[in-house]
PDB file of C-alpha atoms in Angstrom:
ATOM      1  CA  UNK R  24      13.522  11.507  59.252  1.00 93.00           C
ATOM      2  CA  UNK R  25      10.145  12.766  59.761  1.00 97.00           C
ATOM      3  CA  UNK R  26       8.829  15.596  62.901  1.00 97.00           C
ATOM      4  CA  UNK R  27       5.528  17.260  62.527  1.00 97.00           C
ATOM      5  CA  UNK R  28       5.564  19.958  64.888  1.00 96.00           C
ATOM      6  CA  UNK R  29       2.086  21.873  66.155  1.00 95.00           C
ATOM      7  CA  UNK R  30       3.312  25.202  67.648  1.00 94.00           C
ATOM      8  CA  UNK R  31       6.952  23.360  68.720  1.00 94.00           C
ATOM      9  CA  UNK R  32       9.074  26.460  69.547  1.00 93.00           C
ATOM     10  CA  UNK R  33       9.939  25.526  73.056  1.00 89.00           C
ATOM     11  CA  UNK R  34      10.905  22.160  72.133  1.00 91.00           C
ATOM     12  CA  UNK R  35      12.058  21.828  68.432  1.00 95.00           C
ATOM     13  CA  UNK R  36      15.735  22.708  68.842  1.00 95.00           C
ATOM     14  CA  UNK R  37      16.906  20.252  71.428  1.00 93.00           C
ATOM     15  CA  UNK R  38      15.314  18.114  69.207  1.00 96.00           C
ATOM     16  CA  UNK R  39      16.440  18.532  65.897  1.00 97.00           C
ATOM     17  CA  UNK R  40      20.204  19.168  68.137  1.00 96.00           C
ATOM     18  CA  UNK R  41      19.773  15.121  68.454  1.00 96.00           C
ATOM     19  CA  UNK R  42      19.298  14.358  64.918  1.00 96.00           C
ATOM     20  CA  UNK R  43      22.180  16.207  64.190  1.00 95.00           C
ATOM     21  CA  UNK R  44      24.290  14.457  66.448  1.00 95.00           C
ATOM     22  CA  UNK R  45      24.211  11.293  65.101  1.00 96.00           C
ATOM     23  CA  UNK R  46      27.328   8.844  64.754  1.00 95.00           C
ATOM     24  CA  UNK R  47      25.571   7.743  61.675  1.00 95.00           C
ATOM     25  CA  UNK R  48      23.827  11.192  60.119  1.00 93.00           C
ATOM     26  CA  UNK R  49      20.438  10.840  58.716  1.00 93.00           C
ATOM     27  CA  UNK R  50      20.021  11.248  54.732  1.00 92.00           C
ATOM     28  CA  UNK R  51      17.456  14.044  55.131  1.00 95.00           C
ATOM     29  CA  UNK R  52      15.466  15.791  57.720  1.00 97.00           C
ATOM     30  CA  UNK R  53      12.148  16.900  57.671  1.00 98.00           C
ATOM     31  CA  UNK R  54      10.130  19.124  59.729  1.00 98.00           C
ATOM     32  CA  UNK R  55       6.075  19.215  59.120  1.00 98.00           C
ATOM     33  CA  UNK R  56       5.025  22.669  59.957  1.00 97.00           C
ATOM     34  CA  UNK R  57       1.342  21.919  60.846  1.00 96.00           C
ATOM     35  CA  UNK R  58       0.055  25.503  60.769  1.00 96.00           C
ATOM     36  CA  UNK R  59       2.328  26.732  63.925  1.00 96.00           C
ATOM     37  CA  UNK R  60       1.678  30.185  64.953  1.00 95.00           C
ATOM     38  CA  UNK R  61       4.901  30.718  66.963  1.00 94.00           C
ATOM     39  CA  UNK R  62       8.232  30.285  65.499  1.00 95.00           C
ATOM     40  CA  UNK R  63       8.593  26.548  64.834  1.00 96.00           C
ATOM     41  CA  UNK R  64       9.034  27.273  60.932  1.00 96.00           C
ATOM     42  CA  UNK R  65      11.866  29.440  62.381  1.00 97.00           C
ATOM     43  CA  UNK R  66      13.796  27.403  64.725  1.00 97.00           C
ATOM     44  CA  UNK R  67      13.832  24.281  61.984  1.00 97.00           C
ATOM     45  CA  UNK R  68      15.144  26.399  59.290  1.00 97.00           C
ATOM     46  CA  UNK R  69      17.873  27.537  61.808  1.00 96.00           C
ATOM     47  CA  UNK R  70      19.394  23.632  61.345  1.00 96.00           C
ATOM     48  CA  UNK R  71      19.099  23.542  57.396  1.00 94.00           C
ATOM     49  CA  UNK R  72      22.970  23.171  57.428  1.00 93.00           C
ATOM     50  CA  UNK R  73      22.355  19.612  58.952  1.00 92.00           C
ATOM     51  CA  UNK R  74      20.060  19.034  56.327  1.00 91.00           C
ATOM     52  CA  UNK R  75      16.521  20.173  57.804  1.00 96.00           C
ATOM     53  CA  UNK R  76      14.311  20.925  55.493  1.00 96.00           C
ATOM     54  CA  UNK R  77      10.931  22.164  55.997  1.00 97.00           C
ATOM     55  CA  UNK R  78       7.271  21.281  54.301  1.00 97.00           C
ATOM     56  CA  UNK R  79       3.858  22.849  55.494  1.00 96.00           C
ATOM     57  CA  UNK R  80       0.933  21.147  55.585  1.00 97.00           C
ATOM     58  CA  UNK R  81      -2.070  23.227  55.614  1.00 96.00           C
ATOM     59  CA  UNK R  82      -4.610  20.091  56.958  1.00 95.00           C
ATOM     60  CA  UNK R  83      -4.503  20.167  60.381  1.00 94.00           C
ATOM     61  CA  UNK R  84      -3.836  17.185  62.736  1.00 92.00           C
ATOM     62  CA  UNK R  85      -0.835  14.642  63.371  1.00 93.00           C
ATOM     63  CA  UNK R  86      -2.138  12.246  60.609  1.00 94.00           C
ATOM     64  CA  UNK R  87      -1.873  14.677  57.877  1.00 95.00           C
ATOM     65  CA  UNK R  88       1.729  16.099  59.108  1.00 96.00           C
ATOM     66  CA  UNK R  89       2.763  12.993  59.220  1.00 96.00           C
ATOM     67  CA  UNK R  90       1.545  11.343  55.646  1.00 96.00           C
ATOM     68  CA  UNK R  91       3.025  14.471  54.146  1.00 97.00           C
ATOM     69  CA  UNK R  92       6.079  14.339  55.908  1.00 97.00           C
ATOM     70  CA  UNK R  93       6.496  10.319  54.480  1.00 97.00           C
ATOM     71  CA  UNK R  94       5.071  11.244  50.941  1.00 96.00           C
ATOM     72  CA  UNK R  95       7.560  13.803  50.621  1.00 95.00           C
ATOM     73  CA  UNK R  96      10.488  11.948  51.939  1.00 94.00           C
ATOM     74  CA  UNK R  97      12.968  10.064  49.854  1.00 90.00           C
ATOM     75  CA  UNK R  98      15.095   7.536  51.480  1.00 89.00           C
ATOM     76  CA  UNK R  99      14.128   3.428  51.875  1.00 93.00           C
ATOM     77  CA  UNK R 100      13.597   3.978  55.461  1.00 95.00           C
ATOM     78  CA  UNK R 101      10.959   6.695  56.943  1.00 96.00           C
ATOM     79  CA  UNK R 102      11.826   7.375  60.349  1.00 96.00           C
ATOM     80  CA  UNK R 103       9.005   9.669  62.348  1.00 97.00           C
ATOM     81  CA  UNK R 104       9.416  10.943  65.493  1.00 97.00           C
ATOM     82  CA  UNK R 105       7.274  13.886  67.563  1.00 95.00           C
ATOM     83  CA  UNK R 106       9.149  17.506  68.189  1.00 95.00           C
ATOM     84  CA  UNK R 107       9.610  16.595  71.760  1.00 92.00           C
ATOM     85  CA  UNK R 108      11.757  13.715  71.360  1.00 95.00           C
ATOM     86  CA  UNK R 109      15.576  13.461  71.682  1.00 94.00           C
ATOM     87  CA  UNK R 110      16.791  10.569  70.428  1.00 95.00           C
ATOM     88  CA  UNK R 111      20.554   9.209  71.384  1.00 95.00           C
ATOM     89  CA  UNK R 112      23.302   9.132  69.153  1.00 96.00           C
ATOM     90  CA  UNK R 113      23.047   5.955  67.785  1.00 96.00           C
ATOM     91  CA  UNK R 114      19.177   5.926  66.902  1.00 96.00           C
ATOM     92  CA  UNK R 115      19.298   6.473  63.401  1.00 96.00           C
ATOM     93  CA  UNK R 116      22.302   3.618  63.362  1.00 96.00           C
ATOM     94  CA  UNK R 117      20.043   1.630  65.329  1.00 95.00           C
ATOM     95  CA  UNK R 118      17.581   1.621  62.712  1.00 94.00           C
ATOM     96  CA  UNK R 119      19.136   1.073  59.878  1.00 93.00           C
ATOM     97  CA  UNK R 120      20.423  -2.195  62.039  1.00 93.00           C
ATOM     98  CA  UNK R 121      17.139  -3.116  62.586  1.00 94.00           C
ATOM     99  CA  UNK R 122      15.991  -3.402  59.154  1.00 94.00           C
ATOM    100  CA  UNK R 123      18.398  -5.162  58.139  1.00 88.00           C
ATOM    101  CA  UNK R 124      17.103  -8.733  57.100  1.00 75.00           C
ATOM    102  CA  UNK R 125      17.068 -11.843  59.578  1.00 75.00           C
ATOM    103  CA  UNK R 126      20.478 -13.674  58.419  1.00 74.00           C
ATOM    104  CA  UNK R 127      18.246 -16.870  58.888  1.00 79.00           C
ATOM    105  CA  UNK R 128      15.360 -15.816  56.850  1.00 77.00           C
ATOM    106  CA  UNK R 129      16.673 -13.287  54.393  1.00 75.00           C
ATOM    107  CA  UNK R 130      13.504 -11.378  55.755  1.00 85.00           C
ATOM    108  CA  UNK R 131      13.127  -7.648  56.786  1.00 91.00           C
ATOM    109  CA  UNK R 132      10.845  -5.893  58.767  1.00 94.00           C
ATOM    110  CA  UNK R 133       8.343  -3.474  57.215  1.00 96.00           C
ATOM    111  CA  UNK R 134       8.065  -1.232  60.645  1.00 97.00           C
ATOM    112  CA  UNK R 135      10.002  -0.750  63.175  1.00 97.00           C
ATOM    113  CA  UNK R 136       9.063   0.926  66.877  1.00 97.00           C
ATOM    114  CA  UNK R 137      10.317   0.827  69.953  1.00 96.00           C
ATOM    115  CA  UNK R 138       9.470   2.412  74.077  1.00 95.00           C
ATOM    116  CA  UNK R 139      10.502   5.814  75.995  1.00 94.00           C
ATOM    117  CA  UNK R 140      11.508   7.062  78.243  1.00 89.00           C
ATOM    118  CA  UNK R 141      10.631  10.449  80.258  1.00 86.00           C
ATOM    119  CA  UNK R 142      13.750  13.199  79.861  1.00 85.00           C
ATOM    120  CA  UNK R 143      12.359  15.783  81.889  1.00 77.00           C
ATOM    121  CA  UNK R 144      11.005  14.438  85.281  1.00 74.00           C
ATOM    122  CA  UNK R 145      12.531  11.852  87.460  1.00 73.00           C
ATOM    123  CA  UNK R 146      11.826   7.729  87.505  1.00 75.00           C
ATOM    124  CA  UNK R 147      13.242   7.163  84.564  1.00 81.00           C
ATOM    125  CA  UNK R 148      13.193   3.242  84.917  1.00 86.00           C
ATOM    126  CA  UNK R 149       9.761   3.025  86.375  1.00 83.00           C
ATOM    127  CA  UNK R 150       8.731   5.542  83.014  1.00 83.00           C
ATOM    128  CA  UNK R 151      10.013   3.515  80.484  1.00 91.00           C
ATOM    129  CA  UNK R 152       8.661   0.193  82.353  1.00 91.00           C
ATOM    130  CA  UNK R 153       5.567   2.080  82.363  1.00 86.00           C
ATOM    131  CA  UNK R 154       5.857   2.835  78.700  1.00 89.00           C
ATOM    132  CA  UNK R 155       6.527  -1.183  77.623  1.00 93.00           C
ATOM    133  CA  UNK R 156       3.716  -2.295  79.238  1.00 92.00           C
ATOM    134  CA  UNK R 157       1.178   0.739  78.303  1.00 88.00           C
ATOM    135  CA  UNK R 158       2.268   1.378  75.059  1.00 90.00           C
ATOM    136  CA  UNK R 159       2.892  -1.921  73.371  1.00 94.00           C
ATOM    137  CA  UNK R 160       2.243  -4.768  75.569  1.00 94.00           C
ATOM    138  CA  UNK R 161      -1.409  -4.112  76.751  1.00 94.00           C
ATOM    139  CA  UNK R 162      -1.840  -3.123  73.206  1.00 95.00           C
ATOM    140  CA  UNK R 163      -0.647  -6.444  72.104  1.00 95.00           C
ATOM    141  CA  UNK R 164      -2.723  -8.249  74.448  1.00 95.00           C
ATOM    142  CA  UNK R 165      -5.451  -6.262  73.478  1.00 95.00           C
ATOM    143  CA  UNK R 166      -5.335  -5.923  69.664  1.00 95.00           C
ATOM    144  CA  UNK R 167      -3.577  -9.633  68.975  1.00 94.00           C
ATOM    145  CA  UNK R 168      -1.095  -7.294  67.061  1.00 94.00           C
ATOM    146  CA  UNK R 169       1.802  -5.032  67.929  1.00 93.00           C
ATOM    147  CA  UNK R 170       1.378  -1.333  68.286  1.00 94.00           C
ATOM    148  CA  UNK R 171       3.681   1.453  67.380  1.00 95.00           C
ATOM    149  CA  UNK R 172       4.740   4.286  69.023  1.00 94.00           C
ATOM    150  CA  UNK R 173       4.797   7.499  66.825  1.00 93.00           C
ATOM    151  CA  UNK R 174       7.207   8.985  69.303  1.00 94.00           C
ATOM    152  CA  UNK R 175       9.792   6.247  68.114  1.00 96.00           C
ATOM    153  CA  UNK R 176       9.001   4.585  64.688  1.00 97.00           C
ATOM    154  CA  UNK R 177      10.325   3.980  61.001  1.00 97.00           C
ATOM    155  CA  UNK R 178       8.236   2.327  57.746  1.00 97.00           C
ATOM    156  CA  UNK R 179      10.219   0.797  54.518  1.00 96.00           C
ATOM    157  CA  UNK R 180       9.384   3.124  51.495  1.00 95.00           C
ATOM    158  CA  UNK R 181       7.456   0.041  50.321  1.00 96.00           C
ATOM    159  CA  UNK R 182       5.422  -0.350  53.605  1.00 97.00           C
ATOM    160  CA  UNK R 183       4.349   3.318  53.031  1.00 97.00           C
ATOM    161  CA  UNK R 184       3.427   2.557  49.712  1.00 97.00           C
ATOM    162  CA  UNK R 185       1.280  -0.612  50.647  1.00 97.00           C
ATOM    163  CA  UNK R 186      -0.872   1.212  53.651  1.00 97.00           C
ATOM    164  CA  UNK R 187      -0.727   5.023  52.541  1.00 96.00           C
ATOM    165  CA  UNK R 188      -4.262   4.412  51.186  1.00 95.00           C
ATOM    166  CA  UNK R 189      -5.752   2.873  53.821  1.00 96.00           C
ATOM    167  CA  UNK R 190      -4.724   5.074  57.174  1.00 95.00           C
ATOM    168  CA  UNK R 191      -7.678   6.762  58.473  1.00 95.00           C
ATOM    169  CA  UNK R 192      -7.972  10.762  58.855  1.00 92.00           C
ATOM    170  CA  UNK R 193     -10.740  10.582  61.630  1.00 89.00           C
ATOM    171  CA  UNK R 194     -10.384  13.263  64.420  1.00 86.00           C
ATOM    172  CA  UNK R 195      -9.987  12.277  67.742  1.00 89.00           C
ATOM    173  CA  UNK R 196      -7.646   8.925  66.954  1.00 94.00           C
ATOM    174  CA  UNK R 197      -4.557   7.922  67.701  1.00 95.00           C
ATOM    175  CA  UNK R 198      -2.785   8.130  64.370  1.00 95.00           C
ATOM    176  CA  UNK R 199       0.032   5.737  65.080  1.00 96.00           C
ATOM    177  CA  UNK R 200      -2.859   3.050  66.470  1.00 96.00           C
ATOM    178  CA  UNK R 201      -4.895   3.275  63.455  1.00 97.00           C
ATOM    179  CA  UNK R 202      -1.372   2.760  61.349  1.00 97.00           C
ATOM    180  CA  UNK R 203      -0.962  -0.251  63.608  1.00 97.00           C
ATOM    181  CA  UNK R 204      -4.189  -2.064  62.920  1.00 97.00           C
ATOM    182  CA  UNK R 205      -3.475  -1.035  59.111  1.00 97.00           C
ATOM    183  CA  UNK R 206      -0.162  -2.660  58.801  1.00 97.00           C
ATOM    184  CA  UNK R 207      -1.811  -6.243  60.570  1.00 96.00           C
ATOM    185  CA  UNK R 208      -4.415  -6.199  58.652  1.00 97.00           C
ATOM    186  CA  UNK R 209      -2.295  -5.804  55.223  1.00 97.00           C
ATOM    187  CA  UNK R 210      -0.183  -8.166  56.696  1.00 96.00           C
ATOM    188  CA  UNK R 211       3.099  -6.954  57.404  1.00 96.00           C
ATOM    189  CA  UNK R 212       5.411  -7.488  59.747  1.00 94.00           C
ATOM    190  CA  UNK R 213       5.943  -4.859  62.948  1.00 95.00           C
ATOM    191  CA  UNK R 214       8.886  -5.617  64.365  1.00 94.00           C
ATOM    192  CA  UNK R 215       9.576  -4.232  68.561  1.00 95.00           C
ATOM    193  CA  UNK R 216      12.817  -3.496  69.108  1.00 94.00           C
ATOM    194  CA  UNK R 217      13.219  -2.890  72.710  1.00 94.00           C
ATOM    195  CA  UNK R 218      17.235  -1.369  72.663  1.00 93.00           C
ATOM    196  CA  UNK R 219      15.812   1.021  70.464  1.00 95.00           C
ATOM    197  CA  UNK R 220      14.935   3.711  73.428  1.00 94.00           C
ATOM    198  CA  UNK R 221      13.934   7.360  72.606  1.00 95.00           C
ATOM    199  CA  UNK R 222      13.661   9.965  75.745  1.00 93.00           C
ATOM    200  CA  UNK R 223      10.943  11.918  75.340  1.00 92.00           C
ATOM    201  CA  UNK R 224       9.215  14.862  77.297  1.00 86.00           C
ATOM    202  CA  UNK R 225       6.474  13.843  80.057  1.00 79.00           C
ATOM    203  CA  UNK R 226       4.812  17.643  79.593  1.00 77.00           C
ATOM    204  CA  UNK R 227       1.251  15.576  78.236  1.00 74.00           C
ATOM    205  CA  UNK R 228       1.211  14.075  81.457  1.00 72.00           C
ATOM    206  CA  UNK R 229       1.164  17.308  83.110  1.00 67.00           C
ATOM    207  CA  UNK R 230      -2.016  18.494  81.558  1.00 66.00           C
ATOM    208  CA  UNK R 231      -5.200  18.754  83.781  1.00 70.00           C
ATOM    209  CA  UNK R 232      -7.392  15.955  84.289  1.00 73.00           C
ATOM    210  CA  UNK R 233     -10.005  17.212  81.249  1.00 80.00           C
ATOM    211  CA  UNK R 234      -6.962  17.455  79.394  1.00 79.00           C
ATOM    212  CA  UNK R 235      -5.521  14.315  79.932  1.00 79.00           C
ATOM    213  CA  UNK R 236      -8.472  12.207  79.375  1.00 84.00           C
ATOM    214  CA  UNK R 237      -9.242  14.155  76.325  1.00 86.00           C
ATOM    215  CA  UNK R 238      -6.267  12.779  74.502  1.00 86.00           C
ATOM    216  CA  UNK R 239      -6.597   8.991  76.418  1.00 88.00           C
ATOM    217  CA  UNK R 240     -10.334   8.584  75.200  1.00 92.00           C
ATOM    218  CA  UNK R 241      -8.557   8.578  71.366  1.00 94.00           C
ATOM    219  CA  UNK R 242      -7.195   5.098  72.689  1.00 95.00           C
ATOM    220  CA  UNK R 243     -11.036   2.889  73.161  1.00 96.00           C
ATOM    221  CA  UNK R 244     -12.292   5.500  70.272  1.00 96.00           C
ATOM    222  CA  UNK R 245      -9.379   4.175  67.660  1.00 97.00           C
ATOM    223  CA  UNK R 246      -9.976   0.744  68.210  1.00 97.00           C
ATOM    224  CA  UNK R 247     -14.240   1.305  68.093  1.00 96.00           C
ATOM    225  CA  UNK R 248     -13.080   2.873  64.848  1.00 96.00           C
ATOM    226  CA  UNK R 249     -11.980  -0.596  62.938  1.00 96.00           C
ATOM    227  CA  UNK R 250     -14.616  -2.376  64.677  1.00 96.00           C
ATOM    228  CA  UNK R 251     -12.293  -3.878  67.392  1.00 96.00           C
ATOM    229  CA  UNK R 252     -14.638  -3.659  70.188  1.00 95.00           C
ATOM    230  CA  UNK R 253     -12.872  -6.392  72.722  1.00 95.00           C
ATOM    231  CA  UNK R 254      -9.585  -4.141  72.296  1.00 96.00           C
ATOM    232  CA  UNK R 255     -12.339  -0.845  72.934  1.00 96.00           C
ATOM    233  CA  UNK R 256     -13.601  -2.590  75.934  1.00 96.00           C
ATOM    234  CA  UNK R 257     -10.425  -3.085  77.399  1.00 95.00           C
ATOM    235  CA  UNK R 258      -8.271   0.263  76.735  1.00 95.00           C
ATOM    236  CA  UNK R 259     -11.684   2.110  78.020  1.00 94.00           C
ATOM    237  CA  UNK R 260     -11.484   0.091  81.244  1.00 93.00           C
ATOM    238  CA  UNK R 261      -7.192   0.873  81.608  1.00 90.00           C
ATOM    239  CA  UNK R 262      -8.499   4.165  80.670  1.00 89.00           C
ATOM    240  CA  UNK R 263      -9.641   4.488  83.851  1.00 88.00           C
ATOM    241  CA  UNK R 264      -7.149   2.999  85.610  1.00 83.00           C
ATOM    242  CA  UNK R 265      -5.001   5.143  83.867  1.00 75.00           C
ATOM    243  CA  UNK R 266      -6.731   8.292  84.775  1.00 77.00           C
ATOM    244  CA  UNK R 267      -6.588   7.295  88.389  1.00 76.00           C
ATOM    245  CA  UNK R 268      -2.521   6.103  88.297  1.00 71.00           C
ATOM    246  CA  UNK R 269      -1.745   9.258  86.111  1.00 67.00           C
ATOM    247  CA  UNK R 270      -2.905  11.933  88.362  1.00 65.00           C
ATOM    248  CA  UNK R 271      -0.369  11.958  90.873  1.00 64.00           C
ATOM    249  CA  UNK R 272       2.372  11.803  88.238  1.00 64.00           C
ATOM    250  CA  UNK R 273       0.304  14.654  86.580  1.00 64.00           C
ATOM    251  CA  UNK R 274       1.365  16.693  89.550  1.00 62.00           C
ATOM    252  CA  UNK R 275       5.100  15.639  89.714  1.00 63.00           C
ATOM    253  CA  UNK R 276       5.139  16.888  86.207  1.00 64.00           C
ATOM    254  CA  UNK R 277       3.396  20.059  86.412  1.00 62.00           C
ATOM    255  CA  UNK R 278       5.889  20.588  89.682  1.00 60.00           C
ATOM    256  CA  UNK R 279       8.846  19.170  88.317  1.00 55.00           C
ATOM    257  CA  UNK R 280      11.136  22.257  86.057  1.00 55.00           C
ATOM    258  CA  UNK R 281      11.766  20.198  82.651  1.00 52.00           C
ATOM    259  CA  UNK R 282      16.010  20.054  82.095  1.00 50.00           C
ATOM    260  CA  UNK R 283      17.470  20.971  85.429  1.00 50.00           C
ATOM    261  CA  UNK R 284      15.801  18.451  87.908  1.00 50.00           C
ATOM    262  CA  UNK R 285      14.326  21.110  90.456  1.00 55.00           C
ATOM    263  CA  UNK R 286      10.765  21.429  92.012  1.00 54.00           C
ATOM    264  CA  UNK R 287       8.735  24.377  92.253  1.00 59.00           C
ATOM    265  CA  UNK R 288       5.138  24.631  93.757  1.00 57.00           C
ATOM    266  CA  UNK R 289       3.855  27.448  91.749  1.00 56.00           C
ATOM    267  CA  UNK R 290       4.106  25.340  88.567  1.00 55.00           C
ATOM    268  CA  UNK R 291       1.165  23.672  89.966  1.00 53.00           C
ATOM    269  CA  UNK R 292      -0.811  26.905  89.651  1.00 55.00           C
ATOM    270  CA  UNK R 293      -0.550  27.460  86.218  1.00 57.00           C
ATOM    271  CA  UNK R 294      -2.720  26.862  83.539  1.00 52.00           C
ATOM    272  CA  UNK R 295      -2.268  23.172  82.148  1.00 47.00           C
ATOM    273  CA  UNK R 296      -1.781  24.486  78.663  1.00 43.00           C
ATOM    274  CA  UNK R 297       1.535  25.838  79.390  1.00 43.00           C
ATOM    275  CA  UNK R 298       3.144  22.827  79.935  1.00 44.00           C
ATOM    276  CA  UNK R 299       0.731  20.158  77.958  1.00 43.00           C
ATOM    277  CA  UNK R 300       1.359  18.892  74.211  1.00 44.00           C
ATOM    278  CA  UNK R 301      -1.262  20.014  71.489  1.00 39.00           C
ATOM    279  CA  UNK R 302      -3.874  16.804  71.466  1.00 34.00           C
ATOM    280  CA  UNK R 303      -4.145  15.343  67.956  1.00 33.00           C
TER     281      UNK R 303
END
């Protein structure tokens, strides 16, 4: 199991908490410390009796933590998941259940992803409906090829092996996009599960309108990267839409106290920073 963490402190525990809950326990977890400055290196090494192990990676950026994290793992599947997310119980059984191969076909999947859900703000349905058609059905429709969520995700060793040399290390992409279009193009097979639900925190929401556009123009800039301009057109017009749909929810977040369910106004007034994700 895979977390790069950017400066994770706040987050990290109740996070790696989840792994270690599992009804079926995880052969190894590792936690990418992308050049933190607070103490994520601290809080990880706090759960090495549940098997956390922690790598640095001295490049910085999500794509980097991430390919180290798989290089360095050593199990036949590579699950990945951000710092922020809290996966159930029954996640890392879940995934070993969807690898498994098709009792029809004998064949397996070479990825596996599936949607979120927000933990800390309320609409929880209306989130992870959100999420589905966001995340990986407009993607669909706009790539011709499924999309995967680096929130909530897993690769066979030997689908690692096939596209580690051909992931992109661009700033200012979505790494788990340009994975994506990698995979179709190689050919193999991404398979959505949708039971397989993560929670995971809404805080990027929350940033400031600069902020928040910042990380959405990745999404038309990704797919201008592989020369997908249709699928550029399209995100950079839901972009927008996005932008506009977005910015009241931006303020429920910023409002909204993350874990116990309570609204306070002078969350509003602070600096977005404090409550946004690092961008990639």
């Amino acid at each position: 199991m895979i977390v790069p963490a950017y400066n994770e402190e706040a987050v990290l525990g109740r996070c790696l908490e989840a792994l270690a809950r599992q009804s079926r326990p995880a052969e190894e977890i590792i936690v990418v410390d992308n050049n933190s400055v607070d103490r994520t290196a601290e809080v990880a090494q706090a759960f090495g009796a549940y098997g956390v192990r922690v790598v640095r990676e001295v490049r910085q950026g999500a794509v980097h933590a991430r390919n180290r994290g798989f290089d360095e793992a050593g199990g036949d599947v590579l699950g990945r998941i951000d710092a922020d997310t809290m996966v159930g119980p029954e996640w890392v059984a879940q995934l070993a259940e969807a690898f498994a191969a098709d009792p029809r076909t004998g064949v397996r999947p070479d990825a596996v992803t599936g949607p979120s859900w927000f933990y800390d703000i309320p609409l929880r349905r209306a989130g992870l409906a959100a999420h589905r058609f966001f995340c990986h059905r407009l993607n669909r429709l706009l790539s011709g090829h499924a999309m995967l969520w680096g929130s909530n995700m897993a690769l066979s060793r030997g689908c690692w092996s096939a596209v580690r040399g051909h992931t992109c290390a661009e700033p200012g992409m979505w790494e788990d996009l340009d994975l994506a279009v990698h995979l179709n193009r190689l050919g193999l097979r991404v398979c959505y599960v949708d039971r397989l639900r993560v929670p995971v925190s809404a805080r990027r929401i929350g940033a400031s309108v600069r902020d928040l556009y910042s990380y959405l123009r990745a999404w038309p800039h990704t797919y201008r990267l592989h020369g997908q301009r249709r699928a550029a057109w399209g995100a950079a017009v839901f972009l927008l839409v996005g932008l506009v749909l977005l910015r009241p929810c931006s303020l429920l977040v910023r409002a909204h106290t993350p874990y116990d369910g309570t609204l306070s106004l002078s969350r509003l007034f602070r600096r977005s920073s404090t409550v946004s994700r690092p961008l990639p």
